[in-house]
Short mmCIF file of C-alpha atoms in Angstrom, two decimals:
data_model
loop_
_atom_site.label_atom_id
_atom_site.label_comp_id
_atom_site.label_asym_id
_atom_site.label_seq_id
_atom_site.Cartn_x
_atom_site.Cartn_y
_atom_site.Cartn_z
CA UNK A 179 -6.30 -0.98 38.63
CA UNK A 180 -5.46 -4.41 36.88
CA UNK A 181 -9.17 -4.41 35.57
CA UNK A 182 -8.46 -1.41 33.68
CA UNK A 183 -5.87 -3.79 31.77
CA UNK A 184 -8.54 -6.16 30.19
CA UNK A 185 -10.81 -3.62 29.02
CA UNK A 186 -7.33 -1.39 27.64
CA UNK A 187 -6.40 -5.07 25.98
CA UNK A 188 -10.21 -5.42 24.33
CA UNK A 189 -9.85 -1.72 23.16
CA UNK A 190 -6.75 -2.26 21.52
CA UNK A 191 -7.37 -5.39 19.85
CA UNK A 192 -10.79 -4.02 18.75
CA UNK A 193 -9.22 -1.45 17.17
CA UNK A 194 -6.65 -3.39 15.66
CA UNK A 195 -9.50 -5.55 14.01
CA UNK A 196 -11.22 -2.51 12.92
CA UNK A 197 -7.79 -1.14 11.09
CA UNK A 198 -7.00 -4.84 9.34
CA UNK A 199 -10.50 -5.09 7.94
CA UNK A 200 -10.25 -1.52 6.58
CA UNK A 201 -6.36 -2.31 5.55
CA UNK A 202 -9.00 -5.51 3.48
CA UNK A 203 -11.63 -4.08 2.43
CA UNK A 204 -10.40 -0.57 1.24
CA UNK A 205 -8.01 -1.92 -1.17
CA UNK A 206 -10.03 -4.40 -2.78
CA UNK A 207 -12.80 -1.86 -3.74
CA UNK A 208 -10.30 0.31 -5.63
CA UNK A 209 -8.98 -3.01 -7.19
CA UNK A 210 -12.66 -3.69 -8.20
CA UNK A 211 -13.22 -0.15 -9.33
CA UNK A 212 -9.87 -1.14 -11.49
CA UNK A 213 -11.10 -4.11 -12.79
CA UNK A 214 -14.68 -2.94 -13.75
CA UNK A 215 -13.13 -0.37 -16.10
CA UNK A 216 -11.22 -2.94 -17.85
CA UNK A 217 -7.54 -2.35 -16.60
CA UNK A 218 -7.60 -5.93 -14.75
CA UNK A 219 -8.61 -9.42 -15.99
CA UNK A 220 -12.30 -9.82 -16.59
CA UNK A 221 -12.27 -12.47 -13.73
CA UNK A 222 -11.61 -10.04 -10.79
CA UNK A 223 -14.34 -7.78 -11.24
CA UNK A 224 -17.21 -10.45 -10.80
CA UNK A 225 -19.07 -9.64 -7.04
CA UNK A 226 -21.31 -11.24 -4.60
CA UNK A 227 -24.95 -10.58 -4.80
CA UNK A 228 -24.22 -7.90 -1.87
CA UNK A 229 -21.39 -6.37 -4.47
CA UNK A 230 -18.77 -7.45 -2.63
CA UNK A 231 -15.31 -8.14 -5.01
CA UNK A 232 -15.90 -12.25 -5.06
CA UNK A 233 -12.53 -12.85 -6.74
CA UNK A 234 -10.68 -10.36 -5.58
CA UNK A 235 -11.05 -10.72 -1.92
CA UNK A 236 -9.89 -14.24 -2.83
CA UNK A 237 -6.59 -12.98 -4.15
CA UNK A 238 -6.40 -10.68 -1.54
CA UNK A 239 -6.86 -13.48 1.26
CA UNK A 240 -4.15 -15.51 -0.42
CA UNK A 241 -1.84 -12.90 -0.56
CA UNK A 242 -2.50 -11.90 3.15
CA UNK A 243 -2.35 -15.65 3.92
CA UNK A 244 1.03 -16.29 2.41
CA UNK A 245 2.26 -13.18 4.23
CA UNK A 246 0.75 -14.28 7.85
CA UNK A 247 3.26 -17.24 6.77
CA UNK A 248 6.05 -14.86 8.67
CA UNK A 249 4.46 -15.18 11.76
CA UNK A 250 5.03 -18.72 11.84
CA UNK A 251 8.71 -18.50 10.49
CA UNK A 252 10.49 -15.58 12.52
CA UNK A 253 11.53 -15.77 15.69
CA UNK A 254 9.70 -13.02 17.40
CA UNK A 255 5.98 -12.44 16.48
CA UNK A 256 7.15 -8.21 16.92
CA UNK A 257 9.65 -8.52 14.55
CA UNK A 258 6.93 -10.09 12.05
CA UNK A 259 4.59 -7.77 12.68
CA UNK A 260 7.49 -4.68 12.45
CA UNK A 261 8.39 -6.56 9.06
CA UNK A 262 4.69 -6.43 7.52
CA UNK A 263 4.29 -3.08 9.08
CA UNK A 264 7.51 -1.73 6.82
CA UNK A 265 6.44 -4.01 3.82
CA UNK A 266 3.21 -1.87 4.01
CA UNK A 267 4.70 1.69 4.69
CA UNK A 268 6.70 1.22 1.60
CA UNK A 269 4.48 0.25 -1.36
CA UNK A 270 2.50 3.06 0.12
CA UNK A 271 4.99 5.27 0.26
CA UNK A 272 5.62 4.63 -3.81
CA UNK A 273 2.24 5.54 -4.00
CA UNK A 274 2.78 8.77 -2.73
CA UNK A 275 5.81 9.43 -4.28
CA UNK A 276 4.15 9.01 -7.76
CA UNK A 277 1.62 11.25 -6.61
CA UNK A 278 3.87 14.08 -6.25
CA UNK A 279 5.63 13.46 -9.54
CA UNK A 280 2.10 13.28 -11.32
CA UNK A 281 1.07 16.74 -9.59
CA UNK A 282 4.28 18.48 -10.51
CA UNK A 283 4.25 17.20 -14.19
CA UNK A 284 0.44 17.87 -14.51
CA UNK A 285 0.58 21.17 -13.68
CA UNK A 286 3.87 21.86 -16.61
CA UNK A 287 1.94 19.86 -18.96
CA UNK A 288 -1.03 21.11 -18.45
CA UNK A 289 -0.69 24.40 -17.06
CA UNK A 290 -4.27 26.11 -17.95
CA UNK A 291 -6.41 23.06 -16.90
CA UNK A 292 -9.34 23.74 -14.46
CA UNK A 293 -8.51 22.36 -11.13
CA UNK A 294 -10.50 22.28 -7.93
CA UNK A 295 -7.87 23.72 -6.00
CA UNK A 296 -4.59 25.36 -7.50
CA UNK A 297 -1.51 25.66 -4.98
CA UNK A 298 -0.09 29.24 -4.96
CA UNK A 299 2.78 30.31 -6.95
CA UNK A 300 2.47 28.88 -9.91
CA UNK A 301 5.24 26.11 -10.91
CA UNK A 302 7.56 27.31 -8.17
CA UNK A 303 4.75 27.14 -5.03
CA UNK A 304 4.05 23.51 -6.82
CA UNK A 305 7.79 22.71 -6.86
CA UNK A 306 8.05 23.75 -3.59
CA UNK A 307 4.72 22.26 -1.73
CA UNK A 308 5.31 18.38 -3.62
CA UNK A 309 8.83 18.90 -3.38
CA UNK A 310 8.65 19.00 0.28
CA UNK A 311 5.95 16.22 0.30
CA UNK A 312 8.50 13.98 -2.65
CA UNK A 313 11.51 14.38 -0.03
CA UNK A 314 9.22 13.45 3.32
CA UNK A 315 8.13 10.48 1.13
CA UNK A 316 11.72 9.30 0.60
CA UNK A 317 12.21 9.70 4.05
CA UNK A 318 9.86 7.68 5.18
CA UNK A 319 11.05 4.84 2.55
CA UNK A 320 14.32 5.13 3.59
CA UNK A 321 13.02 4.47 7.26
CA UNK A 322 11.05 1.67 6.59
CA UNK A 323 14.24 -0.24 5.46
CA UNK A 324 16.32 0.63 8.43
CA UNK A 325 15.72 -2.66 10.81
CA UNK A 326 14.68 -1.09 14.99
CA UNK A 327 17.30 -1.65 17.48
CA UNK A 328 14.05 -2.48 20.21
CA UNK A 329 13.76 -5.58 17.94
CA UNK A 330 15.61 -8.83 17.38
CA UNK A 331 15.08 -8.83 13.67
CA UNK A 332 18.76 -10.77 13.54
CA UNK A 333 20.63 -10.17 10.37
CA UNK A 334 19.71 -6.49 9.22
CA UNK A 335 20.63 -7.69 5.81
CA UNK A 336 17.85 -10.36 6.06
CA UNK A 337 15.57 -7.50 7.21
CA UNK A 338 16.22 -5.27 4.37
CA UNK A 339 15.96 -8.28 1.71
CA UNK A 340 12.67 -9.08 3.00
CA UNK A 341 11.24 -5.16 3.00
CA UNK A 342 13.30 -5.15 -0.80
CA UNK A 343 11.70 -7.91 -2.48
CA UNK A 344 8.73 -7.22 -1.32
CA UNK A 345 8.12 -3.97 -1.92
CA UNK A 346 9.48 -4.70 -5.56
CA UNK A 347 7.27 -7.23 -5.52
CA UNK A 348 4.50 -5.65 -4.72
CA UNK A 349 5.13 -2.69 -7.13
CA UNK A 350 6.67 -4.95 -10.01
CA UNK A 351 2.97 -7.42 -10.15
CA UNK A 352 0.25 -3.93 -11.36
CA UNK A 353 3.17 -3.00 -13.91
CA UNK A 354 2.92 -6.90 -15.25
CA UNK A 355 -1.08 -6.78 -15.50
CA UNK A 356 -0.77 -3.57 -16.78
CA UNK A 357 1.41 -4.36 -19.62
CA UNK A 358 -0.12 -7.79 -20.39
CA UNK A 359 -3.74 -6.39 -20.27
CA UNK A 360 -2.44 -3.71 -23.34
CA UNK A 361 -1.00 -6.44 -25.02
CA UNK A 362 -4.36 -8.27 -24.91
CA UNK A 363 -6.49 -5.11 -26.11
CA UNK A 364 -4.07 -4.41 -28.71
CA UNK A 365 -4.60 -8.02 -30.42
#
């Protein structure tokens, strides 16, 4: 059944295409979204005529572009793909981690406000459910900085540098805008 190979191969990589163009795409929108209400420079909410995020999708692509770089400088193209999959987990993981944070300090602040859904219990079934979800989330952080022993990633320290500054990086750049674009509205 070697035939069943190709057509297994064009699934997967199909699928893969289908998961990097979302990965593209789906970010960029919210970035737009971000941009249109003023929290971004003025710049990266302009669109195509098909409202497509012109500039943005540019940053994007040079981002992506200089992180595709890692394919061409590690040894193992696994390990490079491992390494961008981890990068990824982890600024999504902070994410959710400030999601939890948000829901537990929304509901003390602002105990009385009208929500679509309320979890049980009051502060304690809140405590409990994003506590739970808070300490899975800094599991799976602390994962994505532990290097595979199926891959040669070399020096683990290397590996955990890389997954560091990046996901610093990563989280570090929206707190810069952020603070630069209040500096510009408050002059």
């Amino acid at each position: 059944m070697k035939w069943a190979l190709y057509i297994l191969a064009f699934c997967v990589a199909f699928g893969s295409l289908a998961g990097v163009l979302s990965w593209i795409s789906g970010p960029s929108k919210g970035l737009l979204s971000t941009a249109k209400d003023n929290l971004l420079p003025e710049s990266l909410a302009q669109t195509t005529k098909s409202g497509a995020p012109k500039n943005m999708m540019l940053v994007q692509g040079f981002i992506v572009t200089i992180l595709a770089c890692l394919y061409f400088v590690m040894k193992d193209v696994s390990v490079a793909f491992f390494l961008l999959s981890a990068l990824t987990v982890s600024v999504y993981i902070i994410m959710y981690i400030l999601m939890y944070l948000a829901a537990i300090k929304l509901r003390k602040t602002e105990p009385d406000m009208e929500r679509p859904y309320k979890i049980p219990g009051g502060m304690a079934g809140m405590i409990l459910v994003a506590g739970i979800g808070l300490l899975a989330a800094i599991f799976g952080m602390i994962l994505a900085f532990i290097p595979p022993a199926q891959l040669p990633v070399g020096s683990p320290g290397s590996y955990v540098a890389v997954v560091s500054v990046g996901t610093v990086g990563f989280f570090i750049i929206p707190l810069i805008i952020a603070q630069k674009r209040k500096n510009l509205i408050k002059n």
